[in-house]
PDB file of C-alpha atoms in Angstrom:
ATOM      1  CA  MET F   1      15.457 -33.740 -13.875  1.00  0.00           C
ATOM      2  CA  ASN F   2      14.620 -33.241 -10.415  1.00  0.00           C
ATOM      3  CA  GLN F   3      12.978 -36.486  -9.034  1.00  0.00           C
ATOM      4  CA  THR F   4      11.725 -36.750  -5.325  1.00  0.00           C
ATOM      5  CA  ALA F   5      10.039 -39.535  -3.616  1.00  0.00           C
ATOM      6  CA  ALA F   6       6.423 -38.568  -4.498  1.00  0.00           C
ATOM      7  CA  ASP F   7       7.266 -38.504  -8.405  1.00  0.00           C
ATOM      8  CA  ASP F   8       6.432 -41.193 -10.476  1.00  0.00           C
ATOM      9  CA  ARG F   9       8.920 -44.143 -11.274  1.00  0.00           C
ATOM     10  CA  SER F  10      10.586 -43.665 -14.556  1.00  0.00           C
ATOM     11  CA  LEU F  11      14.256 -44.530 -14.490  1.00  0.00           C
ATOM     12  CA  PRO F  12      16.738 -41.632 -15.243  1.00  0.00           C
ATOM     13  CA  PRO F  13      18.462 -41.455 -18.499  1.00  0.00           C
ATOM     14  CA  ALA F  14      21.805 -43.219 -17.178  1.00  0.00           C
ATOM     15  CA  LEU F  15      20.020 -45.896 -15.231  1.00  0.00           C
ATOM     16  CA  ALA F  16      18.177 -46.457 -18.731  1.00  0.00           C
ATOM     17  CA  ASP F  17      21.445 -47.321 -20.163  1.00  0.00           C
ATOM     18  CA  VAL F  18      22.553 -49.334 -17.533  1.00  0.00           C
ATOM     19  CA  ALA F  19      19.305 -51.540 -18.250  1.00  0.00           C
ATOM     20  CA  ARG F  20      20.757 -51.882 -21.606  1.00  0.00           C
ATOM     21  CA  ALA F  21      23.915 -52.939 -20.829  1.00  0.00           C
ATOM     22  CA  GLU F  22      25.590 -56.444 -20.780  1.00  0.00           C
ATOM     23  CA  PHE F  23      26.745 -57.541 -17.484  1.00  0.00           C
ATOM     24  CA  ASP F  24      29.301 -60.925 -17.842  1.00  0.00           C
ATOM     25  CA  TYR F  25      29.170 -62.953 -14.654  1.00  0.00           C
ATOM     26  CA  ALA F  26      32.090 -65.042 -15.762  1.00  0.00           C
ATOM     27  CA  ASP F  27      31.912 -67.753 -13.584  1.00  0.00           C
ATOM     28  CA  GLY F  28      31.863 -65.651 -10.285  1.00  0.00           C
ATOM     29  CA  GLU F  29      34.714 -63.253 -11.427  1.00  0.00           C
ATOM     30  CA  GLY F  30      32.547 -60.739 -13.232  1.00  0.00           C
ATOM     31  CA  ILE F  31      29.309 -58.474 -12.261  1.00  0.00           C
ATOM     32  CA  ASP F  32      26.378 -60.532 -10.854  1.00  0.00           C
ATOM     33  CA  PHE F  33      23.690 -57.693 -11.532  1.00  0.00           C
ATOM     34  CA  GLU F  34      20.515 -58.080 -13.523  1.00  0.00           C
ATOM     35  CA  PRO F  35      19.325 -54.253 -14.048  1.00  0.00           C
ATOM     36  CA  TYR F  36      15.665 -53.558 -14.761  1.00  0.00           C
ATOM     37  CA  ASP F  37      14.158 -51.427 -17.513  1.00  0.00           C
ATOM     38  CA  ALA F  38      11.715 -49.985 -15.039  1.00  0.00           C
ATOM     39  CA  PHE F  39      11.637 -49.757 -11.359  1.00  0.00           C
ATOM     40  CA  ASP F  40       9.771 -51.917  -9.209  1.00  0.00           C
ATOM     41  CA  SER F  41       6.453 -50.328  -8.330  1.00  0.00           C
ATOM     42  CA  ALA F  42       5.328 -49.087  -4.926  1.00  0.00           C
ATOM     43  CA  GLU F  43       3.359 -52.076  -4.331  1.00  0.00           C
ATOM     44  CA  GLU F  44       6.145 -54.305  -5.015  1.00  0.00           C
ATOM     45  CA  THR F  45       8.658 -52.460  -2.930  1.00  0.00           C
ATOM     46  CA  THR F  46       6.754 -52.220   0.001  1.00  0.00           C
ATOM     47  CA  ASP F  47       5.909 -56.342  -0.370  1.00  0.00           C
ATOM     48  CA  TRP F  48       9.801 -56.833  -0.638  1.00  0.00           C
ATOM     49  CA  LEU F  49      10.597 -54.589   2.358  1.00  0.00           C
ATOM     50  CA  ARG F  50       7.760 -56.120   4.566  1.00  0.00           C
ATOM     51  CA  GLN F  51       9.153 -59.585   3.497  1.00  0.00           C
ATOM     52  CA  TRP F  52      13.022 -58.722   4.185  1.00  0.00           C
ATOM     53  CA  THR F  53      12.468 -57.283   7.469  1.00  0.00           C
ATOM     54  CA  GLY F  54       9.500 -59.355   8.777  1.00  0.00           C
ATOM     55  CA  ASN F  55       7.953 -56.152   9.625  1.00  0.00           C
ATOM     56  CA  PRO F  56       4.610 -55.491   8.175  1.00  0.00           C
ATOM     57  CA  GLU F  57       4.435 -51.832   9.398  1.00  0.00           C
ATOM     58  CA  LEU F  58       6.797 -50.699   6.925  1.00  0.00           C
ATOM     59  CA  ASP F  59       6.139 -48.974   3.379  1.00  0.00           C
ATOM     60  CA  GLY F  60       8.932 -49.006   0.657  1.00  0.00           C
ATOM     61  CA  ASP F  61       8.621 -45.272   0.112  1.00  0.00           C
ATOM     62  CA  ALA F  62      11.829 -44.460   0.812  1.00  0.00           C
ATOM     63  CA  TYR F  63      13.186 -46.991  -1.695  1.00  0.00           C
ATOM     64  CA  ARG F  64      13.638 -47.264  -5.926  1.00  0.00           C
ATOM     65  CA  VAL F  65      14.473 -50.800  -6.614  1.00  0.00           C
ATOM     66  CA  PHE F  66      16.052 -51.233 -10.094  1.00  0.00           C
ATOM     67  CA  GLY F  67      17.655 -54.585 -10.134  1.00  0.00           C
ATOM     68  CA  GLN F  68      19.049 -57.881  -8.186  1.00  0.00           C
ATOM     69  CA  ASP F  69      21.550 -60.421  -8.410  1.00  0.00           C
ATOM     70  CA  GLY F  70      21.180 -63.942  -9.138  1.00  0.00           C
ATOM     71  CA  THR F  71      19.900 -65.044  -5.794  1.00  0.00           C
ATOM     72  CA  GLY F  72      17.411 -62.333  -5.752  1.00  0.00           C
ATOM     73  CA  GLY F  73      19.067 -59.553  -3.593  1.00  0.00           C
ATOM     74  CA  LEU F  74      17.944 -56.249  -4.546  1.00  0.00           C
ATOM     75  CA  ALA F  75      19.542 -52.954  -5.783  1.00  0.00           C
ATOM     76  CA  ALA F  76      17.580 -49.682  -4.910  1.00  0.00           C
ATOM     77  CA  PHE F  77      18.037 -46.291  -4.441  1.00  0.00           C
ATOM     78  CA  TRP F  78      17.438 -45.163  -0.887  1.00  0.00           C
ATOM     79  CA  TYR F  79      15.981 -41.641  -0.123  1.00  0.00           C
ATOM     80  CA  GLY F  80      18.844 -41.257   2.561  1.00  0.00           C
ATOM     81  CA  ARG F  81      19.072 -37.102   1.528  1.00  0.00           C
ATOM     82  CA  PRO F  82      15.391 -35.864   1.609  1.00  0.00           C
ATOM     83  CA  GLY F  83      14.845 -33.168  -0.489  1.00  0.00           C
ATOM     84  CA  ARG F  84      17.636 -34.167  -3.142  1.00  0.00           C
ATOM     85  CA  PRO F  85      17.193 -35.409  -6.753  1.00  0.00           C
ATOM     86  CA  LEU F  86      16.827 -39.288  -7.070  1.00  0.00           C
ATOM     87  CA  VAL F  87      20.231 -39.021  -8.893  1.00  0.00           C
ATOM     88  CA  GLU F  88      21.877 -37.630  -5.597  1.00  0.00           C
ATOM     89  CA  GLN F  89      20.469 -40.364  -3.229  1.00  0.00           C
ATOM     90  CA  PRO F  90      22.797 -43.308  -2.242  1.00  0.00           C
ATOM     91  CA  VAL F  91      22.777 -46.867  -3.924  1.00  0.00           C
ATOM     92  CA  VAL F  92      22.217 -49.647  -1.621  1.00  0.00           C
ATOM     93  CA  PHE F  93      21.953 -53.300  -1.633  1.00  0.00           C
ATOM     94  CA  MET F  94      19.954 -55.714   0.228  1.00  0.00           C
ATOM     95  CA  GLY F  95      20.882 -59.458  -0.488  1.00  0.00           C
ATOM     96  CA  SER F  96      18.635 -62.836  -0.354  1.00  0.00           C
ATOM     97  CA  GLU F  97      20.733 -63.612   3.107  1.00  0.00           C
ATOM     98  CA  GLY F  98      20.275 -60.645   5.097  1.00  0.00           C
ATOM     99  CA  GLU F  99      23.211 -58.698   3.905  1.00  0.00           C
ATOM    100  CA  CYS F 100      22.927 -54.915   3.422  1.00  0.00           C
ATOM    101  CA  GLY F 101      25.129 -52.028   2.601  1.00  0.00           C
ATOM    102  CA  VAL F 102      25.484 -48.535   0.829  1.00  0.00           C
ATOM    103  CA  VAL F 103      27.161 -49.458  -2.693  1.00  0.00           C
ATOM    104  CA  ALA F 104      27.508 -45.671  -3.700  1.00  0.00           C
ATOM    105  CA  GLY F 105      26.680 -42.309  -2.757  1.00  0.00           C
ATOM    106  CA  ASN F 106      24.574 -41.463  -5.927  1.00  0.00           C
ATOM    107  CA  LEU F 107      24.174 -42.551  -9.437  1.00  0.00           C
ATOM    108  CA  PHE F 108      26.754 -40.985 -10.882  1.00  0.00           C
ATOM    109  CA  ASP F 109      29.256 -42.864  -8.580  1.00  0.00           C
ATOM    110  CA  PHE F 110      27.338 -46.169  -8.904  1.00  0.00           C
ATOM    111  CA  LEU F 111      28.105 -45.750 -12.744  1.00  0.00           C
ATOM    112  CA  TRP F 112      31.880 -45.645 -11.797  1.00  0.00           C
ATOM    113  CA  VAL F 113      31.663 -48.720  -9.422  1.00  0.00           C
ATOM    114  CA  LEU F 114      30.289 -50.675 -12.194  1.00  0.00           C
ATOM    115  CA  ALA F 115      32.798 -49.356 -14.908  1.00  0.00           C
ATOM    116  CA  ASP F 116      35.360 -50.569 -12.407  1.00  0.00           C
ATOM    117  CA  GLY F 117      33.812 -54.130 -12.776  1.00  0.00           C
ATOM    118  CA  CYS F 118      32.003 -54.168  -9.465  1.00  0.00           C
ATOM    119  CA  GLY F 119      28.223 -54.597  -9.384  1.00  0.00           C
ATOM    120  CA  PRO F 120      25.761 -53.810  -5.845  1.00  0.00           C
ATOM    121  CA  LEU F 121      26.577 -57.626  -4.319  1.00  0.00           C
ATOM    122  CA  GLU F 122      30.168 -57.400  -4.390  1.00  0.00           C
ATOM    123  CA  ALA F 123      30.375 -54.012  -3.575  1.00  0.00           C
ATOM    124  CA  VAL F 124      28.799 -55.562  -0.091  1.00  0.00           C
ATOM    125  CA  LEU F 125      30.313 -58.731   0.306  1.00  0.00           C
ATOM    126  CA  TYR F 126      33.625 -58.725  -1.466  1.00  0.00           C
ATOM    127  CA  GLU F 127      35.278 -55.357  -0.155  1.00  0.00           C
ATOM    128  CA  ASP F 128      38.778 -56.436  -1.346  1.00  0.00           C
ATOM    129  CA  ARG F 129      37.761 -57.543  -4.827  1.00  0.00           C
ATOM    130  CA  GLU F 130      40.484 -56.749  -7.353  1.00  0.00           C
ATOM    131  CA  PRO F 131      39.137 -54.447  -9.853  1.00  0.00           C
ATOM    132  CA  ARG F 132      38.059 -55.704 -13.359  1.00  0.00           C
ATOM    133  CA  PRO F 133      37.232 -52.469 -15.417  1.00  0.00           C
ATOM    134  CA  ASP F 134      34.558 -52.678 -18.128  1.00  0.00           C
ATOM    135  CA  ALA F 135      35.276 -50.706 -21.467  1.00  0.00           C
ATOM    136  CA  ALA F 136      31.603 -50.649 -22.252  1.00  0.00           C
ATOM    137  CA  LEU F 137      30.642 -49.841 -18.804  1.00  0.00           C
ATOM    138  CA  THR F 138      33.410 -47.359 -18.480  1.00  0.00           C
ATOM    139  CA  ALA F 139      31.852 -45.793 -21.875  1.00  0.00           C
ATOM    140  CA  LEU F 140      28.562 -45.460 -20.284  1.00  0.00           C
ATOM    141  CA  ALA F 141      30.035 -43.867 -17.379  1.00  0.00           C
ATOM    142  CA  GLU F 142      32.016 -41.521 -19.249  1.00  0.00           C
ATOM    143  CA  ARG F 143      28.464 -40.449 -21.112  1.00  0.00           C
ATOM    144  CA  HIS F 144      26.630 -39.774 -18.213  1.00  0.00           C
ATOM    145  CA  ALA F 145      28.978 -39.305 -14.813  1.00  0.00           C
ATOM    146  CA  THR F 146      29.035 -35.932 -13.379  1.00  0.00           C
ATOM    147  CA  THR F 147      31.299 -37.253 -10.719  1.00  0.00           C
ATOM    148  CA  PRO F 148      35.104 -37.819 -11.019  1.00  0.00           C
ATOM    149  CA  ARG F 149      36.315 -41.088 -12.023  1.00  0.00           C
ATOM    150  CA  ARG F 150      37.475 -43.142  -8.830  1.00  0.00           C
ATOM    151  CA  PRO F 151      38.395 -46.581  -8.047  1.00  0.00           C
ATOM    152  CA  ALA F 152      35.257 -48.501  -6.797  1.00  0.00           C
ATOM    153  CA  ARG F 153      36.900 -49.158  -3.399  1.00  0.00           C
ATOM    154  CA  ASP F 154      37.294 -45.477  -2.828  1.00  0.00           C
ATOM    155  CA  ILE F 155      33.959 -44.596  -3.675  1.00  0.00           C
ATOM    156  CA  ILE F 156      31.969 -47.350  -1.744  1.00  0.00           C
ATOM    157  CA  ALA F 157      34.331 -46.646   1.405  1.00  0.00           C
ATOM    158  CA  GLU F 158      33.253 -42.962   0.723  1.00  0.00           C
ATOM    159  CA  ALA F 159      29.410 -43.891   0.618  1.00  0.00           C
ATOM    160  CA  ARG F 160      29.778 -45.911   3.878  1.00  0.00           C
ATOM    161  CA  ALA F 161      31.597 -43.328   5.722  1.00  0.00           C
ATOM    162  CA  GLU F 162      29.060 -40.980   4.851  1.00  0.00           C
ATOM    163  CA  PHE F 163      26.134 -43.323   6.031  1.00  0.00           C
ATOM    164  CA  PRO F 164      27.965 -45.578   8.432  1.00  0.00           C
ATOM    165  CA  THR F 165      24.587 -46.937  10.372  1.00  0.00           C
ATOM    166  CA  PHE F 166      22.555 -48.065   7.168  1.00  0.00           C
ATOM    167  CA  ALA F 167      22.780 -51.667   7.881  1.00  0.00           C
ATOM    168  CA  GLU F 168      22.171 -51.155  11.811  1.00  0.00           C
ATOM    169  CA  ASP F 169      19.142 -49.232  10.695  1.00  0.00           C
ATOM    170  CA  ILE F 170      18.290 -51.952   8.555  1.00  0.00           C
ATOM    171  CA  ASP F 171      18.394 -54.189  11.204  1.00  0.00           C
ATOM    172  CA  GLY F 172      16.573 -52.247  13.558  1.00  0.00           C
ATOM    173  CA  LEU F 173      13.482 -52.622  11.383  1.00  0.00           C
ATOM    174  CA  CYS F 174      13.621 -56.160  11.139  1.00  0.00           C
ATOM    175  CA  ARG F 175      11.485 -58.294  13.173  1.00  0.00           C
TER     176      ARG F 175
END
């Protein structure tokens, strides 16, 4: 399925499976992630981005929000690769306290990050976190991923190397 930024907001099959998965917070040792069963609407995404940045001139067209952590930080696809399908876009996290970063280079790498016991919040805030592989999320990744399994730490580092100025670019949008 070749989705672009102008297409509807239906979840890719792999992300729909993530939305049905169980995430164990495990008193702070697990994954703090609450996936949505649908993308936020264009209006909700624009409102969120404007509030997050304090910039009323922005729209949310470059993002597809698909989940949050317990504090309200959001996980989203970011159209950082113009013209490429949604599943090939990077996954980013923008936290409730202004923290942000690239989590994975695409949906399939994101599945491996989850399988390694790391959610979007953990990927951005806790780089040295020890892996906590999750059997159910590993099985989900094995069913859907088209990228090879790698440790979350490596996937996150690769994505950040590809998009090294993401956080600074977001800071530049803030008012």
